[in-house]
mmCIF file of C-alpha atoms and ligand atoms in Angstrom:
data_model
loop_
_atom_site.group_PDB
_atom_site.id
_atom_site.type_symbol
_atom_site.label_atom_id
_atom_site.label_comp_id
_atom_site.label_asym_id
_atom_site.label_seq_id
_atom_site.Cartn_x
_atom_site.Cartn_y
_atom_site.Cartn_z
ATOM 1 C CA UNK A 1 88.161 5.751 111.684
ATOM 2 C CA UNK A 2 87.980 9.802 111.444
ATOM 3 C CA UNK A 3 85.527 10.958 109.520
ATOM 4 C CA UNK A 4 85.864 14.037 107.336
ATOM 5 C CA UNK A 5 83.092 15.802 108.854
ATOM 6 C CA UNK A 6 82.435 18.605 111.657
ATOM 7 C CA UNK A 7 79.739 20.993 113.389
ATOM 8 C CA UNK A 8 80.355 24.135 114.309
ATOM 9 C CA UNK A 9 78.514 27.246 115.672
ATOM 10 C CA UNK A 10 79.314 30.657 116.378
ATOM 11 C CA UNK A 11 77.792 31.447 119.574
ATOM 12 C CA UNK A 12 75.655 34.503 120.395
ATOM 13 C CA UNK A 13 78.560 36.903 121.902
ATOM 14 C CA UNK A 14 80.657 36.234 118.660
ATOM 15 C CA UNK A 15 77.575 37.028 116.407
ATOM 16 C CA UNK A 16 76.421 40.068 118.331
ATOM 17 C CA UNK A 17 79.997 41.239 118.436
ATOM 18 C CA UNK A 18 80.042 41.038 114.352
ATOM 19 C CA UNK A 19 83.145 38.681 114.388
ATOM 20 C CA UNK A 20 81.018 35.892 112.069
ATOM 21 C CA UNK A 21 82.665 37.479 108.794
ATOM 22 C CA UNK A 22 86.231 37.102 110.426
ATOM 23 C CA UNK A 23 85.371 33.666 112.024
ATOM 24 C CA UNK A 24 84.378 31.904 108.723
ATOM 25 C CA UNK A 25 87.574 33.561 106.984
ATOM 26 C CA UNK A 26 89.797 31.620 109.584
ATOM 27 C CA UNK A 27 87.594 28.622 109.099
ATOM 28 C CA UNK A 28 87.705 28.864 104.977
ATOM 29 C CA UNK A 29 91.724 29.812 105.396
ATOM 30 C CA UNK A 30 92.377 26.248 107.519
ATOM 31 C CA UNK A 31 91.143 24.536 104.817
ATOM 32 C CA UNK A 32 87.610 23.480 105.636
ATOM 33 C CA UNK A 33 84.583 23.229 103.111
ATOM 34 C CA UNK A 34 81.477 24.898 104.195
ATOM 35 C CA UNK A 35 78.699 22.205 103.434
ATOM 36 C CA UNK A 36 75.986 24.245 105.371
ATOM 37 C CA UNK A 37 75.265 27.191 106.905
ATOM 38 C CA UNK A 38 72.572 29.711 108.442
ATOM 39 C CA UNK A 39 71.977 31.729 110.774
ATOM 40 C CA UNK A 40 69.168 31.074 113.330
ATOM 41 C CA UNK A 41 67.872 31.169 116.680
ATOM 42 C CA UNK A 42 67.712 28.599 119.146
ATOM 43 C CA UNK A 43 64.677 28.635 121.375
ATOM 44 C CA UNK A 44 65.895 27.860 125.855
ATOM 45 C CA UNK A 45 64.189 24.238 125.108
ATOM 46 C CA UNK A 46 66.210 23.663 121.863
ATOM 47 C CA UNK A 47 69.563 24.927 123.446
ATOM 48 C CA UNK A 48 68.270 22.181 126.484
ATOM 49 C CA UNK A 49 68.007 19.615 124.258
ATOM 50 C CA UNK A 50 71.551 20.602 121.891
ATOM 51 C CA UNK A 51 73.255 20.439 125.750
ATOM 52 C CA UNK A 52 71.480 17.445 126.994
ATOM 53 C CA UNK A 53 74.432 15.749 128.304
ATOM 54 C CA UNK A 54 75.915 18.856 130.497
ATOM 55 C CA UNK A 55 72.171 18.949 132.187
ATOM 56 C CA UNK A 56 73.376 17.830 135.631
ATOM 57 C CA UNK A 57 76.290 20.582 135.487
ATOM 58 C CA UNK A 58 75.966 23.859 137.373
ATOM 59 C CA UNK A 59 76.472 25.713 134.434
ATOM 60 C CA UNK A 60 73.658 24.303 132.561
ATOM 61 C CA UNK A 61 71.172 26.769 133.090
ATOM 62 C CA UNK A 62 73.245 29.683 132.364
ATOM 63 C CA UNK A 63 74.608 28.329 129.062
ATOM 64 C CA UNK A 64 70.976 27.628 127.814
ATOM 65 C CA UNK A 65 70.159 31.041 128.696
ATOM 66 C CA UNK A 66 73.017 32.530 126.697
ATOM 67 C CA UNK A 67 72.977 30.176 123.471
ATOM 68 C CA UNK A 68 69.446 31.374 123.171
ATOM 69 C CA UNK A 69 70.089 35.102 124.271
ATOM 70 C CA UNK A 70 70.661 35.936 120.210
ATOM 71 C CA UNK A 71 71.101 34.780 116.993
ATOM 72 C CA UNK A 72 73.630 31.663 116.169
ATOM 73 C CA UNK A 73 75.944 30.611 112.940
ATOM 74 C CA UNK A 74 75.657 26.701 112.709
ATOM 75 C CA UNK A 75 77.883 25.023 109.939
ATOM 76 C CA UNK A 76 78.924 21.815 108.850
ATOM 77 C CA UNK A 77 82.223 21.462 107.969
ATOM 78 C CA UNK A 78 84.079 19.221 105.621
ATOM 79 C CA UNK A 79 88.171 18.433 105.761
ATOM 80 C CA UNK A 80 90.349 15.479 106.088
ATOM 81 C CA UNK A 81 90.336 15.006 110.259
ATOM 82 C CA UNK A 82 88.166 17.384 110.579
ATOM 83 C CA UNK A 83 86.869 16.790 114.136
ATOM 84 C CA UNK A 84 90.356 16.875 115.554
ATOM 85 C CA UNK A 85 91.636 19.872 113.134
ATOM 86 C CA UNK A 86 88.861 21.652 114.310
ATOM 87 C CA UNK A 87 89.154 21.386 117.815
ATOM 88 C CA UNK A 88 92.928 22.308 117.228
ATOM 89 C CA UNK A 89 91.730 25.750 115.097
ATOM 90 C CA UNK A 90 89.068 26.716 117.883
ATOM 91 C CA UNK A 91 91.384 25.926 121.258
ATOM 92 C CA UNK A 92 90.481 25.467 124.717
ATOM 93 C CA UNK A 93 87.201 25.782 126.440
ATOM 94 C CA UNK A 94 88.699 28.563 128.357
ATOM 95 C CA UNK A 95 89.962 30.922 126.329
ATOM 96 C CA UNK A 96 92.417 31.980 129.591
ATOM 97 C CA UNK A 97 93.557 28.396 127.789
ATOM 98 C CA UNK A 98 93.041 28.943 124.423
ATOM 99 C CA UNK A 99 96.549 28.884 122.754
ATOM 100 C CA UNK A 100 97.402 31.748 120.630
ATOM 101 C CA UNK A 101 95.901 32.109 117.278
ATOM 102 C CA UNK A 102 92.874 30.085 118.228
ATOM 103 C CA UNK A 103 89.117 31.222 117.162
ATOM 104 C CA UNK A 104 88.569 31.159 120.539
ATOM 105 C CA UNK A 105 91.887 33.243 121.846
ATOM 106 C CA UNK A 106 91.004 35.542 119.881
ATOM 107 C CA UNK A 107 87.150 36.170 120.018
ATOM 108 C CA UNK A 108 86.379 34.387 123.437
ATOM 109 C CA UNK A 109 85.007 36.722 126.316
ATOM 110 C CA UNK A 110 85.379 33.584 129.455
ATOM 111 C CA UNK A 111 84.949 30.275 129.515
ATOM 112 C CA UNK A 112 80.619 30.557 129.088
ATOM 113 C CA UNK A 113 80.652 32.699 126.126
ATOM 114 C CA UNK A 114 83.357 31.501 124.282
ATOM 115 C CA UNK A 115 82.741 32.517 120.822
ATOM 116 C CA UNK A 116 82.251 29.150 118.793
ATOM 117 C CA UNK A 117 81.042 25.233 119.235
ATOM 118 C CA UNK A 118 82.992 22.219 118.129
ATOM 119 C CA UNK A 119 81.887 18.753 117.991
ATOM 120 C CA UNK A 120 83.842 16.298 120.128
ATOM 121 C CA UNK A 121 83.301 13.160 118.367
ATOM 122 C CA UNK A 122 82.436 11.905 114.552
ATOM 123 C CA UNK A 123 79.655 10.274 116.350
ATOM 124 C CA UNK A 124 78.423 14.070 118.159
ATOM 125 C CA UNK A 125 79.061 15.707 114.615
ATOM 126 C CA UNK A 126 76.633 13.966 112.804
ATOM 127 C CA UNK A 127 74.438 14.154 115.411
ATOM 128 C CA UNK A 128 74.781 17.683 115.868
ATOM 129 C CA UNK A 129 74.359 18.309 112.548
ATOM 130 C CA UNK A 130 71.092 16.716 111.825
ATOM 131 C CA UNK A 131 70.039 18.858 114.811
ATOM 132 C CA UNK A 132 70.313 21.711 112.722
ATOM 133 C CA UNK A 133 70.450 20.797 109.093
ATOM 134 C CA UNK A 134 68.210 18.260 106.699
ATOM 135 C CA UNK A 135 70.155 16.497 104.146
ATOM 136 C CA UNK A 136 68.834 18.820 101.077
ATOM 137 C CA UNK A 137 70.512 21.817 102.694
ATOM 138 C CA UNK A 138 73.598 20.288 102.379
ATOM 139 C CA UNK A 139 75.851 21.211 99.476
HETATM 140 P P1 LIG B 201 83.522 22.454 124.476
HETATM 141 O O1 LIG B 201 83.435 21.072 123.872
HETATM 142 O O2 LIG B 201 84.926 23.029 124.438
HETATM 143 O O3 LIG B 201 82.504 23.419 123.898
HETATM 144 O O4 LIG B 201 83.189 22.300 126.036
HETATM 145 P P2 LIG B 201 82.085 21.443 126.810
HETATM 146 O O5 LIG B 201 81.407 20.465 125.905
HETATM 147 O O6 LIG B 201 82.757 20.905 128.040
HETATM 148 O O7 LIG B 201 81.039 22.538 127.304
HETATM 149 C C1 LIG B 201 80.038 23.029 126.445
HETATM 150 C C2 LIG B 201 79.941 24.517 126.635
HETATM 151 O O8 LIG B 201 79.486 24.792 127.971
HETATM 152 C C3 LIG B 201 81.266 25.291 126.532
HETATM 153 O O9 LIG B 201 81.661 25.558 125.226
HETATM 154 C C4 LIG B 201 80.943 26.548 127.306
HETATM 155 O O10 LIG B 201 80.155 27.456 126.544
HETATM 156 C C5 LIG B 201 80.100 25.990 128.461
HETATM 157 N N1 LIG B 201 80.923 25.623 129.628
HETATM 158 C C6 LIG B 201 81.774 24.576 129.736
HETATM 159 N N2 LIG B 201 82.344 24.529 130.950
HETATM 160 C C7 LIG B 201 81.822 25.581 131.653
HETATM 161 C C8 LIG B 201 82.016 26.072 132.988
HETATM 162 O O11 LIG B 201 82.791 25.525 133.783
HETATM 163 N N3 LIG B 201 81.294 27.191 133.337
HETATM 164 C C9 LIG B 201 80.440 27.814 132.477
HETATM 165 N N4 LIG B 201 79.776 28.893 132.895
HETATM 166 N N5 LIG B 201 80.235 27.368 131.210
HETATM 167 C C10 LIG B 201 80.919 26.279 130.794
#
């Protein structure tokens, strides 16, 4: 059964490119509670151990290298569905994909640096967002 629960991030391009302000508006505007937020940094190792399961992909490397090359926006997320609404709001990996109106159509720079993170899976969500978040800082 869904859950009503997502994690997000905005990734280093969006943050450096001061899009976080219209990111969360979209976010807020679809509906979705924010139950935590900050802004941080995330170290090569942590962004190695975040992307554990793309470590045998070519790209691995590079993306660890980028989602620690600046400061990051994690947030969980609350909304009925939320782990398939959000996917919907954010759009392809690719933003060359990325249907119109999507977070991602409209902030994304390629398929590497594409603006924002959204969990796959109740299951990922709740893992993702312990990685980031203790209980206590959520509200
Ligand atoms: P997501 O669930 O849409 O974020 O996509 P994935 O879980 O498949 O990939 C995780 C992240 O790795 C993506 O959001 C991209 O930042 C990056 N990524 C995925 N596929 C590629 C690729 O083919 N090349 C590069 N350079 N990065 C990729």
């Amino acid at each position: 059964m869904a859950t009503n629960r997502t994690f997000t991030m905005i990734k280093p391009d969006a943050v450096a490119d001061g899009h976080t302000g219209a990111i969360i508006k979209m976010i807020e505007e679809a509906g979705f509670r924010i139950v935590a937020i900050k802004k941080t940094l995330l170290t090569g190792e942590r962004a190695g151990q975040f992307y554990a399961v793309h470590s045998e992909r070519p790209f691995y490397q590079g993306l660890c290298d980028y989602m620690s090359s600046g400061a990051i926006v994690p947030m969980i997320l609350e909304k009925e569905n939320a782990v398939a609404d959000f996917r919907k709001l954010i759009g392809a990996t690719n933003p060359a994909q990325a249907e119109e109106g999507t977070i991602r159509k409209l902030y994304a720079k390629s398929i590497e640096s594409n603006a924002i993170h959204g969990s796959d899976s109740d299951e990922n969500a709740a893992i993702e967002g312990s990685f980031f978040f203790a209980a206590t800082e959520e509200y």
